[in-house]
Amino acid sequence: MATLPLNDTPARHGALMDDVYRWQRHIYDVTRKYFLFGRDRMIAGLDLADGAHVLEIGCGTGRNLAQVGDIWPHARLYGFDISEQMLATAQGRLMARAHLAQGDACAFDPVALFGRAEFDRVFISYALSMIPDWQAALHAACAVLAPGGELHIVDFGDCAGVPQPLRAGLRAWLRHFHVTPRLDLSERAAGAVATRRFKIRTRRGPLGYYQLIVLKRRKKG
């Protein structure tokens, strides 16, 4: 995936994701719960106020947004995905509970998609590892945070505590699904802190299987 020409990556990547998930979307949530760890921990850390505007980038089947809505029923939910196939599943699950749209994580216009420019919380769950230009997606997510807002990320870690044969097998299996763990994700996220507009918190899951990152935009003044 990383070798795709950047000028036509969005269209080709969207088509690829549709091919990957055309049938998988029907069993996605049942199967992914066994290896996409840390998602519920990330969601629990959102700590939403009533009426908070929450955006998921790469919302997939809508599983995460549905859980956010169950925990914080007064939150206003938004989500987009590049895959029409996944959005069809998300729409069927969420119905009127969320505003959904098709969009590219690397270059999206929140006003055009949802009629608003900023969000109190943005989160990305196991999507950066599937986005070719993931650093552009990271920057785009930071750009739509309201002052005092937070970007929460969960994705694969370095698995340093996993025995090497199992770690190699996991990486090979993930490549089959076009997944590339972003081992320098924390380092790249810290680059946003250098602008003095953000504060960062990072945590590691057991055995380094996943990483959790929170970027908080400083309030104005």
PDB file of C-alpha atoms in Angstrom:
ATOM      1  CA  MET A   1       0.000   0.000   0.000  1.00  0.00           C
ATOM      2  CA  ALA A   2       2.709   2.473   0.847  1.00  0.00           C
ATOM      3  CA  THR A   3       4.013   2.225  -2.710  1.00  0.00           C
ATOM      4  CA  LEU A   4       0.835   3.585  -4.280  1.00  0.00           C
ATOM      5  CA  PRO A   5       1.335   6.939  -6.055  1.00  0.00           C
ATOM      6  CA  LEU A   6       0.088   9.663  -3.739  1.00  0.00           C
ATOM      7  CA  ASN A   7      -1.829  11.470  -6.493  1.00  0.00           C
ATOM      8  CA  ASP A   8      -4.326   8.628  -6.880  1.00  0.00           C
ATOM      9  CA  THR A   9      -4.035   6.941  -3.494  1.00  0.00           C
ATOM     10  CA  PRO A  10      -7.466   8.050  -2.126  1.00  0.00           C
ATOM     11  CA  ALA A  11      -9.504   6.575  -4.995  1.00  0.00           C
ATOM     12  CA  ARG A  12      -7.438   3.408  -5.193  1.00  0.00           C
ATOM     13  CA  HIS A  13      -7.325   3.008  -1.442  1.00  0.00           C
ATOM     14  CA  GLY A  14     -11.092   3.393  -1.195  1.00  0.00           C
ATOM     15  CA  ALA A  15     -11.570   0.728  -3.863  1.00  0.00           C
ATOM     16  CA  LEU A  16      -9.102  -1.551  -2.072  1.00  0.00           C
ATOM     17  CA  MET A  17     -10.923  -1.146   1.243  1.00  0.00           C
ATOM     18  CA  ASP A  18     -14.233  -1.916  -0.439  1.00  0.00           C
ATOM     19  CA  ASP A  19     -12.727  -5.102  -1.868  1.00  0.00           C
ATOM     20  CA  VAL A  20     -11.291  -6.090   1.515  1.00  0.00           C
ATOM     21  CA  TYR A  21     -14.487  -5.464   3.459  1.00  0.00           C
ATOM     22  CA  ARG A  22     -17.214  -6.293   0.954  1.00  0.00           C
ATOM     23  CA  TRP A  23     -17.795  -9.619   2.704  1.00  0.00           C
ATOM     24  CA  GLN A  24     -15.697  -9.185   5.837  1.00  0.00           C
ATOM     25  CA  ARG A  25     -17.914  -6.380   7.112  1.00  0.00           C
ATOM     26  CA  HIS A  26     -20.571  -8.937   7.978  1.00  0.00           C
ATOM     27  CA  ILE A  27     -18.249 -10.748  10.411  1.00  0.00           C
ATOM     28  CA  TYR A  28     -15.889  -7.877  11.220  1.00  0.00           C
ATOM     29  CA  ASP A  29     -17.027  -7.154  14.773  1.00  0.00           C
ATOM     30  CA  VAL A  30     -17.239 -10.821  15.721  1.00  0.00           C
ATOM     31  CA  THR A  31     -13.679 -11.538  14.575  1.00  0.00           C
ATOM     32  CA  ARG A  32     -11.862  -8.291  15.422  1.00  0.00           C
ATOM     33  CA  LYS A  33     -12.685  -8.426  19.114  1.00  0.00           C
ATOM     34  CA  TYR A  34     -10.031 -11.144  19.389  1.00  0.00           C
ATOM     35  CA  PHE A  35      -7.130  -8.972  18.247  1.00  0.00           C
ATOM     36  CA  LEU A  36      -8.105  -5.274  18.168  1.00  0.00           C
ATOM     37  CA  PHE A  37      -7.410  -4.770  21.847  1.00  0.00           C
ATOM     38  CA  GLY A  38      -7.484  -1.438  23.642  1.00  0.00           C
ATOM     39  CA  ARG A  39     -10.510   0.016  21.857  1.00  0.00           C
ATOM     40  CA  ASP A  40     -12.752  -0.023  24.922  1.00  0.00           C
ATOM     41  CA  ARG A  41      -9.956   1.444  27.032  1.00  0.00           C
ATOM     42  CA  MET A  42      -9.624   4.293  24.548  1.00  0.00           C
ATOM     43  CA  ILE A  43     -13.380   4.909  24.526  1.00  0.00           C
ATOM     44  CA  ALA A  44     -13.542   4.948  28.331  1.00  0.00           C
ATOM     45  CA  GLY A  45     -10.903   7.685  28.334  1.00  0.00           C
ATOM     46  CA  LEU A  46     -12.914  10.073  26.143  1.00  0.00           C
ATOM     47  CA  ASP A  47     -14.569  11.548  29.253  1.00  0.00           C
ATOM     48  CA  LEU A  48     -17.304  13.427  27.416  1.00  0.00           C
ATOM     49  CA  ALA A  49     -19.395  16.328  28.629  1.00  0.00           C
ATOM     50  CA  ASP A  50     -23.079  16.449  27.744  1.00  0.00           C
ATOM     51  CA  GLY A  51     -23.540  17.675  24.204  1.00  0.00           C
ATOM     52  CA  ALA A  52     -19.922  17.072  23.208  1.00  0.00           C
ATOM     53  CA  HIS A  53     -19.274  16.731  19.490  1.00  0.00           C
ATOM     54  CA  VAL A  54     -17.351  13.512  18.784  1.00  0.00           C
ATOM     55  CA  LEU A  55     -15.820  12.496  15.451  1.00  0.00           C
ATOM     56  CA  GLU A  56     -14.456   9.064  14.555  1.00  0.00           C
ATOM     57  CA  ILE A  57     -12.081   8.978  11.604  1.00  0.00           C
ATOM     58  CA  GLY A  58     -12.336   5.597   9.899  1.00  0.00           C
ATOM     59  CA  CYS A  59     -15.570   4.660  11.645  1.00  0.00           C
ATOM     60  CA  GLY A  60     -15.836   1.266   9.917  1.00  0.00           C
ATOM     61  CA  THR A  61     -18.903  -0.696  11.031  1.00  0.00           C
ATOM     62  CA  GLY A  62     -19.906   1.956  13.580  1.00  0.00           C
ATOM     63  CA  ARG A  63     -19.097  -0.342  16.498  1.00  0.00           C
ATOM     64  CA  ASN A  64     -17.102   2.283  18.383  1.00  0.00           C
ATOM     65  CA  LEU A  65     -19.547   5.138  17.801  1.00  0.00           C
ATOM     66  CA  ALA A  66     -22.397   2.938  19.008  1.00  0.00           C
ATOM     67  CA  GLN A  67     -20.506   2.238  22.217  1.00  0.00           C
ATOM     68  CA  VAL A  68     -19.746   5.930  22.720  1.00  0.00           C
ATOM     69  CA  GLY A  69     -23.429   6.690  22.275  1.00  0.00           C
ATOM     70  CA  ASP A  70     -24.406   4.019  24.799  1.00  0.00           C
ATOM     71  CA  ILE A  71     -22.047   5.439  27.437  1.00  0.00           C
ATOM     72  CA  TRP A  72     -22.721   9.111  26.701  1.00  0.00           C
ATOM     73  CA  PRO A  73     -26.248   9.280  25.224  1.00  0.00           C
ATOM     74  CA  HIS A  74     -26.171  13.085  24.997  1.00  0.00           C
ATOM     75  CA  ALA A  75     -23.001  13.193  22.875  1.00  0.00           C
ATOM     76  CA  ARG A  76     -23.349  14.233  19.256  1.00  0.00           C
ATOM     77  CA  LEU A  77     -21.751  11.606  17.050  1.00  0.00           C
ATOM     78  CA  TYR A  78     -20.059  11.973  13.670  1.00  0.00           C
ATOM     79  CA  GLY A  79     -18.074   9.510  11.603  1.00  0.00           C
ATOM     80  CA  PHE A  80     -16.640   8.971   8.161  1.00  0.00           C
ATOM     81  CA  ASP A  81     -14.900   6.196   6.298  1.00  0.00           C
ATOM     82  CA  ILE A  82     -13.351   5.815   2.865  1.00  0.00           C
ATOM     83  CA  SER A  83     -15.169   2.509   2.311  1.00  0.00           C
ATOM     84  CA  GLU A  84     -18.751   2.628   1.063  1.00  0.00           C
ATOM     85  CA  GLN A  85     -19.141  -0.985   2.145  1.00  0.00           C
ATOM     86  CA  MET A  86     -18.251  -0.278   5.763  1.00  0.00           C
ATOM     87  CA  LEU A  87     -20.428   2.839   5.806  1.00  0.00           C
ATOM     88  CA  ALA A  88     -23.423   0.774   4.713  1.00  0.00           C
ATOM     89  CA  THR A  89     -22.953  -1.411   7.780  1.00  0.00           C
ATOM     90  CA  ALA A  90     -22.418   1.592  10.055  1.00  0.00           C
ATOM     91  CA  GLN A  91     -25.547   3.303   8.755  1.00  0.00           C
ATOM     92  CA  GLY A  92     -27.622   0.208   9.384  1.00  0.00           C
ATOM     93  CA  ARG A  93     -26.338   0.002  12.936  1.00  0.00           C
ATOM     94  CA  LEU A  94     -26.445   3.666  13.956  1.00  0.00           C
ATOM     95  CA  MET A  95     -29.406   4.946  11.938  1.00  0.00           C
ATOM     96  CA  ALA A  96     -30.180   8.475  13.200  1.00  0.00           C
ATOM     97  CA  ARG A  97     -27.828   8.232  16.175  1.00  0.00           C
ATOM     98  CA  ALA A  98     -24.880   9.574  14.175  1.00  0.00           C
ATOM     99  CA  HIS A  99     -24.050  11.770  11.209  1.00  0.00           C
ATOM    100  CA  LEU A 100     -22.087   9.618   8.738  1.00  0.00           C
ATOM    101  CA  ALA A 101     -20.322  10.455   5.482  1.00  0.00           C
ATOM    102  CA  GLN A 102     -17.757   9.088   3.065  1.00  0.00           C
ATOM    103  CA  GLY A 103     -14.403  10.810   3.256  1.00  0.00           C
ATOM    104  CA  ASP A 104     -10.636  10.503   3.011  1.00  0.00           C
ATOM    105  CA  ALA A 105      -8.828  10.756   6.347  1.00  0.00           C
ATOM    106  CA  CYS A 106      -5.887  12.520   4.713  1.00  0.00           C
ATOM    107  CA  ALA A 107      -7.900  15.364   3.172  1.00  0.00           C
ATOM    108  CA  PHE A 108     -11.413  15.958   4.437  1.00  0.00           C
ATOM    109  CA  ASP A 109     -13.530  19.072   4.869  1.00  0.00           C
ATOM    110  CA  PRO A 110     -15.554  18.752   8.091  1.00  0.00           C
ATOM    111  CA  VAL A 111     -17.772  21.679   7.180  1.00  0.00           C
ATOM    112  CA  ALA A 112     -18.711  20.100   3.849  1.00  0.00           C
ATOM    113  CA  LEU A 113     -19.254  16.690   5.472  1.00  0.00           C
ATOM    114  CA  PHE A 114     -20.955  17.684   8.722  1.00  0.00           C
ATOM    115  CA  GLY A 115     -21.542  21.426   8.769  1.00  0.00           C
ATOM    116  CA  ARG A 116     -19.039  22.150  11.533  1.00  0.00           C
ATOM    117  CA  ALA A 117     -15.323  22.920  11.632  1.00  0.00           C
ATOM    118  CA  GLU A 118     -14.251  21.634  15.061  1.00  0.00           C
ATOM    119  CA  PHE A 119     -14.938  18.775  17.446  1.00  0.00           C
ATOM    120  CA  ASP A 120     -14.465  18.285  21.184  1.00  0.00           C
ATOM    121  CA  ARG A 121     -13.146  14.776  20.690  1.00  0.00           C
ATOM    122  CA  VAL A 122     -11.707  13.017  17.665  1.00  0.00           C
ATOM    123  CA  PHE A 123     -10.645   9.395  17.777  1.00  0.00           C
ATOM    124  CA  ILE A 124      -8.959   6.943  15.429  1.00  0.00           C
ATOM    125  CA  SER A 125      -9.106   3.231  16.180  1.00  0.00           C
ATOM    126  CA  TYR A 126      -6.766   0.885  14.302  1.00  0.00           C
ATOM    127  CA  ALA A 127      -7.061   2.971  11.137  1.00  0.00           C
ATOM    128  CA  LEU A 128      -3.692   4.737  10.868  1.00  0.00           C
ATOM    129  CA  SER A 129      -2.058   1.354  10.310  1.00  0.00           C
ATOM    130  CA  MET A 130      -4.181   0.970   7.159  1.00  0.00           C
ATOM    131  CA  ILE A 131      -3.844   4.493   5.738  1.00  0.00           C
ATOM    132  CA  PRO A 132      -0.938   4.896   3.276  1.00  0.00           C
ATOM    133  CA  ASP A 133      -0.302   8.579   4.068  1.00  0.00           C
ATOM    134  CA  TRP A 134      -1.031   8.152   7.759  1.00  0.00           C
ATOM    135  CA  GLN A 135       0.984  11.176   8.829  1.00  0.00           C
ATOM    136  CA  ALA A 136      -1.283  13.403   6.727  1.00  0.00           C
ATOM    137  CA  ALA A 137      -4.272  11.790   8.454  1.00  0.00           C
ATOM    138  CA  LEU A 138      -2.735  12.534  11.843  1.00  0.00           C
ATOM    139  CA  HIS A 139      -2.235  16.193  10.942  1.00  0.00           C
ATOM    140  CA  ALA A 140      -5.763  16.462   9.521  1.00  0.00           C
ATOM    141  CA  ALA A 141      -7.219  15.048  12.747  1.00  0.00           C
ATOM    142  CA  CYS A 142      -5.324  17.570  14.859  1.00  0.00           C
ATOM    143  CA  ALA A 143      -6.551  20.406  12.645  1.00  0.00           C
ATOM    144  CA  VAL A 144     -10.224  19.837  13.503  1.00  0.00           C
ATOM    145  CA  LEU A 145      -9.853  19.831  17.288  1.00  0.00           C
ATOM    146  CA  ALA A 146     -11.626  22.603  19.166  1.00  0.00           C
ATOM    147  CA  PRO A 147      -9.547  24.474  21.782  1.00  0.00           C
ATOM    148  CA  GLY A 148      -9.291  22.141  24.765  1.00  0.00           C
ATOM    149  CA  GLY A 149     -10.308  19.216  22.550  1.00  0.00           C
ATOM    150  CA  GLU A 150      -8.556  15.853  22.423  1.00  0.00           C
ATOM    151  CA  LEU A 151      -7.465  13.392  19.767  1.00  0.00           C
ATOM    152  CA  HIS A 152      -7.460   9.783  21.010  1.00  0.00           C
ATOM    153  CA  ILE A 153      -5.640   7.079  19.042  1.00  0.00           C
ATOM    154  CA  VAL A 154      -5.346   3.331  19.541  1.00  0.00           C
ATOM    155  CA  ASP A 155      -3.342   1.166  17.167  1.00  0.00           C
ATOM    156  CA  PHE A 156      -0.861  -1.685  17.025  1.00  0.00           C
ATOM    157  CA  GLY A 157       2.315  -1.267  19.061  1.00  0.00           C
ATOM    158  CA  ASP A 158       5.771  -2.789  18.751  1.00  0.00           C
ATOM    159  CA  CYS A 159       4.718  -6.043  20.518  1.00  0.00           C
ATOM    160  CA  ALA A 160       8.106  -6.017  22.224  1.00  0.00           C
ATOM    161  CA  GLY A 161       6.844  -8.365  24.935  1.00  0.00           C
ATOM    162  CA  VAL A 162       5.515 -10.920  22.449  1.00  0.00           C
ATOM    163  CA  PRO A 163       7.932 -13.788  21.645  1.00  0.00           C
ATOM    164  CA  GLN A 164       9.702 -13.113  18.352  1.00  0.00           C
ATOM    165  CA  PRO A 165       8.216 -16.057  16.367  1.00  0.00           C
ATOM    166  CA  LEU A 166       4.693 -15.022  17.356  1.00  0.00           C
ATOM    167  CA  ARG A 167       5.482 -11.376  16.639  1.00  0.00           C
ATOM    168  CA  ALA A 168       6.758 -12.232  13.161  1.00  0.00           C
ATOM    169  CA  GLY A 169       3.689 -14.369  12.498  1.00  0.00           C
ATOM    170  CA  LEU A 170       1.373 -11.570  13.597  1.00  0.00           C
ATOM    171  CA  ARG A 171       3.101  -9.039  11.338  1.00  0.00           C
ATOM    172  CA  ALA A 172       2.878 -11.392   8.364  1.00  0.00           C
ATOM    173  CA  TRP A 173      -0.804 -12.033   9.027  1.00  0.00           C
ATOM    174  CA  LEU A 174      -1.507  -8.297   9.337  1.00  0.00           C
ATOM    175  CA  ARG A 175       0.202  -7.613   6.013  1.00  0.00           C
ATOM    176  CA  HIS A 176      -2.303  -9.950   4.410  1.00  0.00           C
ATOM    177  CA  PHE A 177      -4.989  -7.429   5.434  1.00  0.00           C
ATOM    178  CA  HIS A 178      -2.927  -4.410   4.310  1.00  0.00           C
ATOM    179  CA  VAL A 179      -2.033  -3.452   7.886  1.00  0.00           C
ATOM    180  CA  THR A 180       1.339  -1.881   8.719  1.00  0.00           C
ATOM    181  CA  PRO A 181       1.918  -1.038  12.408  1.00  0.00           C
ATOM    182  CA  ARG A 182       3.192   2.542  12.751  1.00  0.00           C
ATOM    183  CA  LEU A 183       6.059   1.973  15.143  1.00  0.00           C
ATOM    184  CA  ASP A 184       7.029   5.662  15.107  1.00  0.00           C
ATOM    185  CA  LEU A 185       3.481   6.867  15.797  1.00  0.00           C
ATOM    186  CA  SER A 186       4.303   8.247  19.263  1.00  0.00           C
ATOM    187  CA  GLU A 187       7.333  10.040  17.880  1.00  0.00           C
ATOM    188  CA  ARG A 188       5.328  11.603  15.061  1.00  0.00           C
ATOM    189  CA  ALA A 189       2.521  12.597  17.405  1.00  0.00           C
ATOM    190  CA  ALA A 190       5.067  14.256  19.666  1.00  0.00           C
ATOM    191  CA  GLY A 191       5.926  16.483  16.736  1.00  0.00           C
ATOM    192  CA  ALA A 192       2.597  18.229  17.256  1.00  0.00           C
ATOM    193  CA  VAL A 193       3.671  19.056  20.799  1.00  0.00           C
ATOM    194  CA  ALA A 194       6.679  20.912  19.419  1.00  0.00           C
ATOM    195  CA  THR A 195       4.284  23.520  18.050  1.00  0.00           C
ATOM    196  CA  ARG A 196       3.232  24.215  21.677  1.00  0.00           C
ATOM    197  CA  ARG A 197      -0.395  23.863  20.648  1.00  0.00           C
ATOM    198  CA  PHE A 198      -0.778  20.392  22.136  1.00  0.00           C
ATOM    199  CA  LYS A 199      -0.010  18.265  25.149  1.00  0.00           C
ATOM    200  CA  ILE A 200       0.559  14.521  24.755  1.00  0.00           C
ATOM    201  CA  ARG A 201      -0.046  11.410  26.832  1.00  0.00           C
ATOM    202  CA  THR A 202       1.096   7.965  25.718  1.00  0.00           C
ATOM    203  CA  ARG A 203       0.454   4.512  27.149  1.00  0.00           C
ATOM    204  CA  ARG A 204       1.330   0.976  26.132  1.00  0.00           C
ATOM    205  CA  GLY A 205      -0.934  -2.023  26.273  1.00  0.00           C
ATOM    206  CA  PRO A 206       0.197  -5.362  27.759  1.00  0.00           C
ATOM    207  CA  LEU A 207       3.281  -6.757  25.990  1.00  0.00           C
ATOM    208  CA  GLY A 208       3.339  -3.610  23.859  1.00  0.00           C
ATOM    209  CA  TYR A 209       0.549  -5.101  21.717  1.00  0.00           C
ATOM    210  CA  TYR A 210      -1.163  -1.755  21.296  1.00  0.00           C
ATOM    211  CA  GLN A 211      -0.404   1.897  21.916  1.00  0.00           C
ATOM    212  CA  LEU A 212      -2.711   4.614  23.198  1.00  0.00           C
ATOM    213  CA  ILE A 213      -2.004   8.256  22.424  1.00  0.00           C
ATOM    214  CA  VAL A 214      -3.919  11.350  23.485  1.00  0.00           C
ATOM    215  CA  LEU A 215      -3.166  14.773  22.013  1.00  0.00           C
ATOM    216  CA  LYS A 216      -4.909  17.640  23.802  1.00  0.00           C
ATOM    217  CA  ARG A 217      -5.161  20.997  22.111  1.00  0.00           C
ATOM    218  CA  ARG A 218      -4.355  23.875  24.413  1.00  0.00           C
ATOM    219  CA  LYS A 219      -7.071  26.402  25.044  1.00  0.00           C
ATOM    220  CA  LYS A 220      -6.700  29.859  23.580  1.00  0.00           C
ATOM    221  CA  GLY A 221      -5.318  32.625  25.716  1.00  0.00           C
TER     222      GLY A 221
END
